[in-house]
Amino acid sequence: MIWLLPLLPALGGLVVFLSGIRARPVLAASACGLTAVTLLSAALAAAGGWSGRVEWSEALILTAALPPASAVMAVLVPTIALPVLLFAAYHEEKQGLSRLMALLLLFVAGMELLVVAADFLTLLIGWEIVGACSWALIGHEWRERQAPSGGRYAFVATQLGDLGLFLAAMSVYAAVGSFSFDSIALMRSPHVEILAFGVLLAASAKSGQVPFSPWLFRAMQGPTSVSALLHAATMVAAGAFLLVRLHPYLAEVPGFGAAAIGIGLVTALCGGIVAVLQLHAKKLLAASTSAQYGLMFVAVGAGYPGAALAHLVAHAGFKALLFLSAGVAGKRAHSYLLQLMGFGRALPLAAALTATGTLALAGVPPLGGAWTKELVVAAAEHASLWAAAGTMLAGALSAAYAARFQMLALGATARSRGSGLPSRAELAALGLLSAFTLVLCLLWLPEARSVLSALPGMKVPQIRPAGLTASLILVAIGLFAGAGLGRQWPSLGMTGPAARQSNWLGLPALIEAAIVRPFNGLAQAAARFDDTAIDAGPRGIARAAGLASNGLRRADGWAIESAVRHSAAHLSAWLAYADERIVDRCVGLLAAATGEICRAGDGIGEFLTDGLPEGTAQLVGLGGEDARRLQSGLSHHYYTLMAAGTLVTVLLLLMV
């Protein structure tokens, strides 16, 4: 039964695609209905502890299970996908809409398979389905020049990280002969280290951590609803989820925790700075995504996967909400540049709904996002003072770019000159996600921490008053700074050094110079080597064969010509001999024979020319005699004469 979780949206997506439905209400009802059924199935599976097993062979076995982290994610994915699909059905371009809805459903299916996986083989299948769907979804608007290249860049960047996951799978199978997650406990050095850092590499690429972060900017070429689902609950969330899921097996691997904290903290700080400087609404949110998942890496590295999972859930709700809000504002402005927005007065309901997500992202109590972020700060405190300070600073940056986003995109300014209003369905999607974000305010209740701590493997730190106070002070400073930047420098990041640093602090240029160009140069050098050195042998052989062929052809032509000339001379001589000895003699014989025939013809001619008239006269005379006998009534004479006349007529005809 657990396989229903990926099968339901996958088969539903196939039906939606093949049906050719074009009406927005029907598409919305179909996709949302399927997602609601998937959500209900996930809730039943989580409550019932469903599991599954499919044996391909003795060695290849697919297994699925729902430990606490998987159960939470299995429910979370369709919960976020439901309003996103509703929004997509009414917001995106009608051309290719059924294909987009089908791909979004398949995206959900791949993520569900990834979430329920209990072994590396099943995990890899879901992992690659999600990666392939992200490529297709980012390049959905393929008629625009940048969309296909953006999808290709994202796919290649994440595939580089996926090599780590393949390495991990091979490592566990080589060590214990099984792909099962539970087999990791049986592994020894160095296989377990290979597995741990392979998983960390794959998770970093998927979650947009440094140095893989720039692919999230390129993914912004996709539709807004794709960005919302990709950043909130599927593709990007997969990396952080994998670390949470495998933390019990990887926590004791030397260096794993420190590496996760280092990657996460660097990404959280860099992503925060980039988001503050970024003037493109969707790219601002994309940089924020990297930063928030960086905080989750810090929590996992510090040994508190429960804090990371809680922040992942809260982040899914408010980040999907903010992306959909950016889509509403961008559609009205016909651009995603923040200085062209400012629709707080024109879209008051959308602005109010967006504010819940903005405050959650900023970490303002009593929003649930604030509580989960403080859990991460508390987890970092247990790791080191520097980690805690860095996490608090990242929180302050979150508050700054969240305030700037709200003020520029949906603030009450006089700059709003756009056109168009969101539909009721689009506002309903914003409302559902806003409600989800508000419900998470319950996490501040003491019982929430107790429930989370009781889950197996979900260790949760205690929030200390001193740390909470310092963190909230920094959040307040960040809010004030972000609002000030939005008010005083609304065009910050448009030109100059700020614009250059807003593109991941120059990391794409560094990647271009350090990786892309050298690899391209190496590839071109390899191509030249292939053309000059490796192909030289075959080309030399071909040239030698050509020369030999030409020589043979010339030799063959000379031989044939000589033979023909020689043969012609012999033939000419023989023909002359034959002409003299045979033809002339034959002609003489023919002339003599002709003379004899002419002489014989003279007798025949006289016979024919004189004999025919005389014979005919005699026959006519006999006919007259017989005709006279006809009058005697002898019938047998009549028949005889008729036959003789017929015979004579035939003979005459033949002779004449």
XYZ file of C-alpha atoms in Angstrom:
656
model
C 0.000 0.000 0.000
C 2.848 2.431 0.639
C 3.644 2.415 -3.078
C 0.356 4.233 -3.634
C 2.026 7.425 -2.438
C 4.188 7.767 -5.568
C 1.873 5.818 -7.881
C -1.250 7.944 -7.370
C 0.230 11.281 -8.529
C 2.313 9.574 -11.233
C -0.652 7.819 -12.834
C -2.788 10.916 -12.319
C -0.233 13.044 -14.099
C -0.185 10.601 -16.997
C -3.968 10.722 -17.277
C -3.993 14.528 -17.155
C -1.387 14.701 -19.897
C -3.058 12.161 -22.187
C -6.554 13.532 -21.683
C -5.659 16.826 -23.364
C -7.748 18.824 -20.891
C -7.407 22.550 -21.534
C -10.083 24.135 -19.341
C -8.513 25.686 -16.250
C -11.285 24.618 -13.804
C -11.114 20.998 -14.966
C -7.332 20.956 -14.751
C -7.409 22.484 -11.290
C -10.041 20.033 -10.063
C -8.206 17.025 -11.523
C -4.759 17.913 -10.225
C -5.916 19.118 -6.820
C -8.223 16.117 -6.421
C -5.371 13.708 -7.093
C -3.107 15.583 -4.701
C -5.785 15.556 -2.013
C -6.135 11.770 -2.385
C -2.348 11.469 -2.140
C -2.386 13.611 0.991
C -5.082 11.425 2.560
C -3.133 8.291 1.653
C 0.039 9.765 3.157
C -1.775 10.581 6.390
C -3.145 7.034 6.586
C 0.277 5.596 5.787
C 1.946 7.714 8.481
C -0.662 6.734 11.045
C -0.580 3.064 10.096
C 3.174 2.729 9.689
C 2.904 1.335 6.168
C 5.893 -0.338 4.563
C 6.589 -2.190 1.340
C 9.051 -4.430 -0.447
C 9.546 -5.341 -4.118
C 12.134 -7.940 -5.105
C 13.601 -7.517 -8.575
C 16.170 -10.169 -7.900
C 18.068 -11.626 -4.980
C 20.369 -8.588 -4.906
C 18.067 -5.809 -6.149
C 15.297 -5.183 -3.637
C 13.188 -2.013 -3.346
C 12.038 -1.227 0.169
C 9.892 1.560 1.587
C 9.136 2.603 5.139
C 7.901 5.585 7.100
C 10.073 6.440 10.081
C 9.165 9.806 11.692
C 11.140 12.029 9.318
C 9.748 10.235 6.259
C 6.200 10.323 7.609
C 6.369 14.085 8.171
C 7.734 14.684 4.665
C 5.257 12.288 3.030
C 2.422 14.417 4.416
C 4.176 17.751 3.869
C 4.811 17.291 0.124
C 1.150 17.005 -0.994
C 0.123 19.590 1.613
C 2.287 22.224 -0.079
C 1.658 20.905 -3.595
C -2.132 21.281 -3.256
C -2.260 25.132 -3.165
C 0.638 25.387 -5.600
C -1.243 23.288 -8.177
C -4.373 25.383 -7.651
C -2.324 28.523 -8.233
C -0.639 27.064 -11.315
C -3.946 26.131 -12.949
C -5.115 29.771 -12.898
C -1.834 31.697 -13.042
C 0.351 30.099 -15.697
C 0.044 30.482 -19.459
C -2.684 28.362 -21.000
C -0.402 27.044 -23.726
C 1.105 23.803 -22.448
C -0.792 24.030 -19.170
C -1.870 20.378 -19.115
C 1.764 19.358 -19.662
C 2.856 21.604 -16.810
C 0.229 20.187 -14.453
C 1.174 16.625 -15.390
C 4.859 17.330 -14.742
C 4.084 18.912 -11.379
C 2.165 15.775 -10.396
C 5.071 13.607 -11.524
C 7.366 15.889 -9.520
C 5.288 15.124 -6.438
C 5.399 11.394 -7.241
C 9.191 11.392 -7.507
C 9.511 13.218 -4.204
C 7.125 10.804 -2.490
C 9.196 7.851 -3.721
C 12.370 9.550 -2.479
C 10.792 10.209 0.898
C 9.528 6.670 1.553
C 12.741 4.990 0.329
C 14.411 2.708 2.842
C 17.381 1.764 0.667
C 19.739 3.490 -1.738
C 18.329 1.817 -4.834
C 14.811 3.139 -4.256
C 16.267 6.460 -3.170
C 18.249 6.814 -6.398
C 15.183 6.136 -8.536
C 13.187 8.840 -6.773
C 16.206 11.154 -6.684
C 16.693 10.960 -10.459
C 12.979 11.318 -11.199
C 12.966 14.547 -9.212
C 16.079 15.761 -11.053
C 14.626 14.965 -14.480
C 11.314 16.625 -13.606
C 13.112 19.767 -12.437
C 14.903 19.965 -15.799
C 11.635 19.635 -17.710
C 9.793 22.086 -15.462
C 12.490 24.779 -15.518
C 12.596 24.546 -19.302
C 8.788 24.406 -19.588
C 8.598 27.722 -21.442
C 11.092 26.425 -23.999
C 10.222 29.043 -26.600
C 12.039 31.605 -24.459
C 15.753 31.393 -25.144
C 16.908 31.315 -21.507
C 14.548 28.606 -20.246
C 16.178 25.524 -21.846
C 19.682 26.662 -20.913
C 18.545 27.309 -17.342
C 17.102 23.827 -17.061
C 20.255 22.308 -18.520
C 22.502 24.227 -16.111
C 20.449 23.155 -13.104
C 20.398 19.556 -14.253
C 24.162 19.362 -14.834
C 24.991 21.093 -11.540
C 22.827 18.755 -9.498
C 23.997 15.720 -11.441
C 27.577 16.501 -10.425
C 26.457 16.208 -6.832
C 24.484 13.065 -7.605
C 27.770 11.307 -8.259
C 28.237 11.370 -4.509
C 25.005 9.478 -3.985
C 25.997 6.840 -6.528
C 29.336 6.557 -4.757
C 27.527 6.074 -1.451
C 25.307 3.355 -2.910
C 28.275 1.488 -4.365
C 30.153 1.850 -1.108
C 27.435 0.293 1.031
C 26.874 -2.541 -1.426
C 30.595 -3.246 -1.677
C 30.911 -3.281 2.108
C 27.911 -5.371 3.167
C 26.255 -6.612 -0.044
C 23.040 -4.665 0.466
C 21.581 -1.263 -0.440
C 19.474 -1.022 2.732
C 19.855 2.024 4.972
C 20.029 -0.294 7.970
C 23.149 -1.881 6.468
C 25.070 1.354 7.060
C 25.364 0.390 10.730
C 27.451 -2.635 9.667
C 29.940 -0.623 7.634
C 33.489 0.060 8.682
C 36.178 2.511 7.641
C 36.855 3.599 4.931
C 33.545 2.604 3.307
C 31.442 4.465 5.825
C 33.431 7.689 5.334
C 33.018 7.394 1.576
C 29.302 6.936 2.060
C 28.930 9.843 4.502
C 30.745 12.406 2.391
C 29.137 11.139 -0.797
C 25.733 11.739 0.775
C 26.854 15.186 1.974
C 28.022 16.088 -1.543
C 24.721 15.026 -3.104
C 22.695 16.822 -0.448
C 24.719 20.022 -0.882
C 24.144 20.073 -4.639
C 20.446 19.372 -4.320
C 19.875 21.989 -1.624
C 21.827 24.721 -3.404
C 24.709 24.944 -0.962
C 28.033 26.584 -1.767
C 29.527 26.053 -4.333
C 26.423 24.702 -6.095
C 24.232 27.686 -5.174
C 24.187 29.475 -8.567
C 22.008 26.799 -10.154
C 19.075 28.122 -8.138
C 19.331 31.446 -9.967
C 19.307 29.708 -13.337
C 16.262 27.726 -12.221
C 14.329 30.991 -11.970
C 13.687 30.730 -15.713
C 10.880 28.319 -14.846
C 7.263 29.328 -14.092
C 6.521 30.773 -10.657
C 4.531 27.758 -9.490
C 7.470 25.530 -10.398
C 9.811 27.696 -8.337
C 7.431 27.525 -5.400
C 7.182 23.745 -5.380
C 10.836 23.198 -6.235
C 12.134 25.389 -3.401
C 9.577 24.545 -0.765
C 8.866 20.836 -0.691
C 10.526 18.882 -3.478
C 13.832 19.278 -5.293
C 15.775 21.586 -2.974
C 14.227 20.115 0.142
C 15.458 16.641 -0.854
C 19.056 17.375 0.158
C 18.259 18.559 3.678
C 15.732 15.756 4.130
C 18.337 13.148 3.174
C 20.705 14.406 5.866
C 17.902 14.303 8.437
C 16.846 10.813 7.320
C 20.367 9.332 7.460
C 21.645 11.297 10.450
C 21.407 8.315 12.853
C 23.849 6.418 10.620
C 26.188 9.311 9.797
C 26.443 11.226 13.070
C 29.460 9.299 14.317
C 31.476 9.502 11.107
C 34.587 11.611 11.847
C 34.392 15.056 10.278
C 30.837 14.718 9.017
C 29.271 17.102 11.538
C 31.942 19.778 11.169
C 31.733 19.610 7.372
C 27.947 19.958 7.432
C 28.148 22.941 9.793
C 30.840 24.602 7.685
C 28.946 24.207 4.412
C 25.673 25.286 5.952
C 27.023 28.321 7.788
C 28.973 29.661 4.803
C 25.914 29.239 2.592
C 23.591 30.876 5.145
C 25.802 33.960 5.439
C 26.623 34.279 1.731
C 23.029 33.621 0.743
C 21.849 36.266 3.190
C 24.181 38.909 1.755
C 23.204 38.032 -1.813
C 19.498 38.211 -0.971
C 19.897 41.650 0.619
C 21.567 42.960 -2.549
C 19.357 41.177 -5.061
C 16.779 43.265 -6.941
C 15.062 40.394 -8.759
C 12.181 39.167 -6.590
C 12.479 35.470 -7.439
C 16.273 35.481 -7.216
C 16.054 37.170 -3.817
C 13.863 34.314 -2.644
C 16.183 31.757 -4.293
C 19.194 33.109 -2.398
C 17.060 32.986 0.732
C 16.323 29.311 0.009
C 20.017 28.456 -0.022
C 20.503 30.377 3.218
C 17.596 28.681 5.019
C 18.680 25.195 3.971
C 22.144 26.175 5.135
C 20.651 26.662 8.613
C 19.219 23.138 8.405
C 22.683 21.787 7.522
C 24.004 23.528 10.621
C 21.366 21.853 12.799
C 22.112 18.405 11.364
C 25.854 18.934 11.728
C 25.342 19.984 15.343
C 23.527 16.720 16.015
C 19.902 17.939 16.075
C 18.039 16.616 13.021
C 14.720 17.343 14.750
C 15.477 21.073 14.628
C 16.362 20.812 10.943
C 13.167 18.903 10.150
C 11.035 21.450 12.027
C 12.633 24.322 10.137
C 12.170 22.432 6.856
C 8.424 22.165 7.518
C 8.046 25.830 8.446
C 10.213 26.930 5.526
C 8.073 24.927 3.079
C 4.964 26.866 4.057
C 6.302 30.422 4.031
C 8.645 30.001 1.066
C 5.903 28.622 -1.201
C 3.688 31.518 -0.089
C 6.359 34.117 -0.891
C 7.071 32.657 -4.326
C 3.389 32.709 -5.227
C 3.187 36.316 -3.993
C 6.162 37.198 -6.181
C 4.272 35.641 -9.079
C 1.208 37.794 -8.400
C 3.283 40.977 -8.177
C 5.433 40.012 -11.163
C 2.385 39.356 -13.329
C 1.005 42.797 -12.512
C 4.358 44.513 -13.101
C 5.207 42.358 -16.161
C 8.614 41.988 -14.550
C 10.220 40.515 -11.451
C 12.312 43.605 -10.743
C 11.412 44.876 -7.307
C 11.733 48.568 -8.226
C 8.839 48.075 -10.676
C 6.523 46.633 -8.009
C 5.098 48.099 -4.833
C 1.494 46.909 -5.033
C 0.474 47.085 -1.383
C -2.331 49.547 -2.078
C -3.490 47.923 -5.283
C -3.418 44.390 -3.816
C -4.122 44.800 -0.098
C -5.356 41.228 0.494
C -2.374 39.693 -1.285
C -0.060 42.007 0.661
C -1.607 40.999 4.002
C -1.383 37.283 3.207
C 2.218 37.713 2.067
C 3.101 39.488 5.305
C 2.591 36.276 7.302
C 5.215 34.549 5.178
C 7.549 37.523 5.358
C 7.395 37.679 9.166
C 7.955 33.914 9.392
C 11.000 34.200 7.138
C 12.296 37.076 9.230
C 11.938 34.986 12.388
C 9.447 37.219 14.166
C 7.525 35.533 17.019
C 4.932 34.090 17.310
C 5.258 32.775 13.756
C 6.308 29.133 13.571
C 9.297 29.998 11.403
C 10.698 32.034 14.282
C 10.497 29.099 16.664
C 12.164 26.675 14.264
C 14.928 29.192 13.494
C 15.583 29.618 17.216
C 15.831 25.829 17.469
C 18.606 25.963 14.878
C 20.356 28.732 16.842
C 20.122 26.617 19.984
C 21.537 23.623 18.105
C 24.448 25.748 16.869
C 25.113 26.874 20.465
C 25.743 23.266 21.354
C 28.293 22.978 18.553
C 30.341 26.106 19.199
C 30.054 29.776 20.051
C 31.196 30.760 16.577
C 28.548 28.597 14.994
C 25.897 30.184 17.200
C 27.097 33.709 16.356
C 27.140 32.930 12.654
C 23.639 31.481 12.835
C 22.315 34.552 14.630
C 23.947 36.808 12.035
C 22.341 34.726 9.287
C 19.017 35.231 11.083
C 19.540 39.000 11.059
C 20.233 38.905 7.326
C 17.035 36.874 6.865
C 15.078 39.604 8.607
C 16.730 42.284 6.444
C 15.964 40.734 3.049
C 12.488 39.655 4.160
C 11.630 43.250 5.137
C 13.098 44.585 1.890
C 11.097 42.076 -0.165
C 7.814 42.963 1.526
C 8.390 46.695 1.239
C 9.410 46.709 -2.412
C 7.111 43.992 -3.762
C 3.914 44.545 -1.824
C 4.564 47.660 0.220
C 2.313 50.718 0.301
C 4.265 52.914 -2.091
C 3.158 55.323 -4.789
C 5.185 53.542 -7.477
C 2.592 50.947 -8.426
C 1.772 51.314 -12.124
C 1.010 47.747 -13.071
C -2.192 46.243 -14.363
C -4.218 43.132 -13.629
C -5.613 41.601 -10.471
C -5.115 38.092 -9.115
C -7.979 35.661 -9.541
C -9.901 34.193 -6.618
C -8.116 30.895 -7.104
C -4.719 32.588 -6.869
C -5.758 34.403 -3.695
C -7.162 31.149 -2.306
C -3.777 29.489 -2.829
C -2.087 32.348 -0.968
C -4.683 32.029 1.772
C -4.118 28.299 2.242
C -0.366 28.726 2.578
C -0.793 31.703 4.871
C -3.110 29.624 7.066
C -0.547 26.824 7.155
C 2.096 29.335 8.278
C -0.169 30.711 10.996
C -1.057 27.232 12.293
C 2.614 26.651 12.950
C 2.441 29.370 15.592
C 1.353 26.483 17.828
C 4.968 25.337 17.828
C 5.695 27.934 20.499
C 3.580 25.901 22.903
C 5.706 23.734 25.252
C 3.847 20.620 24.137
C 5.171 21.007 20.601
C 8.741 20.522 21.688
C 7.743 17.497 23.760
C 5.982 15.891 20.799
C 8.916 16.549 18.492
C 11.443 15.276 21.007
C 9.465 12.083 21.469
C 9.895 11.085 17.845
C 12.653 8.464 17.410
C 15.841 9.986 16.093
C 14.469 13.552 16.218
C 16.678 15.118 18.825
C 15.631 18.711 19.664
C 17.735 21.246 21.644
C 16.516 23.413 24.485
C 16.183 27.107 23.580
C 18.123 29.150 26.113
C 16.807 32.588 27.167
C 20.141 34.323 26.613
C 20.515 32.954 23.139
C 16.881 33.715 22.312
C 17.264 37.315 23.475
C 20.421 37.938 21.491
C 18.902 36.348 18.409
C 15.699 38.411 18.602
C 17.692 41.624 19.021
C 19.572 40.829 15.835
C 16.274 40.046 14.091
C 14.951 43.468 15.078
C 18.106 45.144 13.764
C 17.750 43.202 10.530
C 14.124 44.261 10.099
C 15.037 47.897 10.652
C 17.962 47.708 8.229
C 15.914 45.962 5.555
C 13.111 48.471 5.785
C 15.649 51.306 5.616
C 17.274 49.829 2.512
C 13.912 49.439 0.832
C 12.932 52.999 1.618
C 16.224 54.829 0.981
C 17.808 52.692 -1.741
C 15.016 50.904 -3.614
C 17.303 50.388 -6.615
C 20.151 48.840 -4.615
C 21.626 46.010 -6.651
C 20.710 47.458 -10.030
C 24.163 48.768 -10.968
C 27.712 49.000 -9.658
C 29.428 46.716 -7.166
C 26.149 45.795 -5.488
C 24.843 44.422 -8.782
C 27.993 42.370 -9.270
C 27.912 40.984 -5.729
C 24.201 40.201 -5.976
C 25.089 37.371 -8.346
C 26.371 35.071 -5.626
C 29.335 37.304 -4.797
C 30.974 36.509 -8.115
C 30.816 32.738 -7.594
C 29.425 32.037 -11.110
C 32.366 33.939 -12.624
C 34.751 31.946 -10.425
C 33.111 28.687 -11.492
C 33.329 29.823 -15.098
C 37.035 30.633 -14.758
C 38.071 27.736 -12.512
C 35.932 24.909 -13.825
C 33.970 25.617 -16.990
C 36.735 27.209 -19.082
C 39.448 24.709 -18.055
C 37.118 21.814 -18.805
C 36.104 23.365 -22.102
C 39.772 23.929 -22.920
C 40.592 20.371 -21.924
C 37.750 19.101 -24.057
C 38.911 21.142 -27.040
C 42.495 19.945 -26.532
C 41.257 16.375 -26.365
C 39.300 16.960 -29.548
C 42.373 18.356 -31.295
C 44.475 15.427 -30.043
C 41.819 13.093 -31.301
C 41.801 14.837 -34.686
C 45.575 15.036 -35.059
C 47.059 12.067 -33.227
C 44.458 9.374 -32.893
C 42.861 10.021 -36.250
C 46.305 10.318 -37.936
C 46.692 6.537 -38.110
C 43.371 5.865 -39.804
C 43.862 8.873 -42.059
C 47.356 7.623 -43.048
C 46.019 4.179 -43.770
C 43.210 5.677 -45.806
C 45.647 7.877 -47.745
C 47.959 4.926 -48.430
C 45.030 2.884 -49.546
C 43.988 5.720 -51.844
C 47.441 5.976 -53.379
C 47.599 2.240 -53.815
C 44.192 2.276 -55.371
C 45.182 5.036 -57.803
C 48.353 3.158 -58.730
C 46.465 -0.017 -59.288
C 43.890 1.856 -61.282
C 46.545 3.407 -63.533
C 48.356 0.090 -63.872
C 45.135 -1.643 -64.541
C 44.202 0.971 -67.189
C 47.587 0.627 -68.980
C 47.348 -3.164 -68.982
C 43.850 -3.132 -70.284
C 44.698 -0.557 -72.927
C 47.701 -2.614 -74.096
C 45.658 -5.740 -74.117
C 42.923 -4.003 -76.054
C 45.385 -2.622 -78.594
C 47.063 -6.020 -78.962
C 43.763 -7.761 -79.216
C 42.464 -5.211 -81.701
C 45.488 -5.759 -83.963
C 44.997 -9.502 -83.882
C 41.317 -9.109 -84.426
C 41.880 -6.766 -87.370
C 44.276 -9.197 -89.009
C 41.968 -12.084 -88.426
C 39.040 -10.103 -89.795
C 41.028 -9.214 -92.931
C 41.866 -12.887 -93.392
C 38.282 -13.821 -92.739
C 37.125 -11.163 -95.140
C 39.386 -12.426 -97.834
C 38.930 -16.124 -97.286
C 35.456 -16.464 -96.003
C 33.314 -13.456 -96.780
C 34.483 -13.053 -100.380
C 34.036 -16.760 -100.995
C 30.611 -16.724 -99.382
C 29.613 -13.790 -101.536
C 30.738 -15.683 -104.635
C 28.830 -18.761 -103.616
C 25.797 -16.645 -102.848
C 25.957 -15.051 -106.286
C 26.190 -18.459 -107.957
C 23.283 -19.759 -105.921
C 21.266 -16.700 -106.784
C 21.850 -17.327 -110.482
C 20.676 -20.901 -110.175
C 17.610 -19.807 -108.272
C 16.821 -17.268 -110.966
C 17.094 -19.862 -113.638
C 14.849 -22.218 -111.712
C 12.431 -19.375 -111.088
C 11.914 -18.921 -114.798
C 10.237 -22.431 -115.027
C 8.185 -21.937 -111.964
C 6.982 -18.553 -113.140
C 5.879 -19.982 -116.478
C 4.149 -22.805 -114.662
C 2.352 -20.489 -112.293
C 1.423 -17.785 -114.756
C 0.204 -20.194 -117.455
C -0.925 -23.114 -115.275
C -3.192 -21.188 -112.938
C -5.490 -19.699 -115.549
C -5.644 -23.011 -117.432
C -6.271 -25.009 -114.239
C -8.911 -22.564 -113.140
C -10.670 -22.820 -116.499
C -10.682 -26.594 -116.256
C -12.079 -26.476 -112.736
C -14.751 -24.032 -113.775
C -15.670 -26.392 -116.640
C -15.931 -29.324 -114.247
C -18.001 -27.124 -111.928
C -20.357 -26.385 -114.847
C -20.729 -30.110 -115.487
C -21.444 -30.744 -111.824
C -23.814 -27.818 -111.653
C -25.726 -29.330 -114.474
C -25.882 -32.581 -112.442
C -27.326 -30.686 -109.509
C -30.528 -30.444 -111.388
C -30.773 -34.314 -111.322
C -31.486 -34.273 -107.488
C -28.420 -36.321 -106.460
C -27.678 -34.875 -103.040
C -24.387 -36.656 -102.525
C -23.037 -34.875 -105.589
C -23.950 -31.559 -104.006
C -21.954 -32.308 -100.915
C -18.987 -33.488 -102.952
C -19.029 -30.326 -105.035
C -19.310 -28.130 -101.942
C -16.284 -29.795 -100.371
C -14.284 -29.639 -103.601
C -15.174 -25.962 -104.088
C -14.112 -25.137 -100.596
C -10.826 -26.950 -101.073
C -10.112 -25.181 -104.335
C -10.917 -21.803 -102.812
C -8.533 -22.443 -99.993
C -5.789 -23.496 -102.352
C -6.286 -20.456 -104.518
C -6.119 -18.190 -101.525
C -2.937 -19.844 -100.333
C -1.285 -19.605 -103.721
C -2.292 -16.029 -104.448
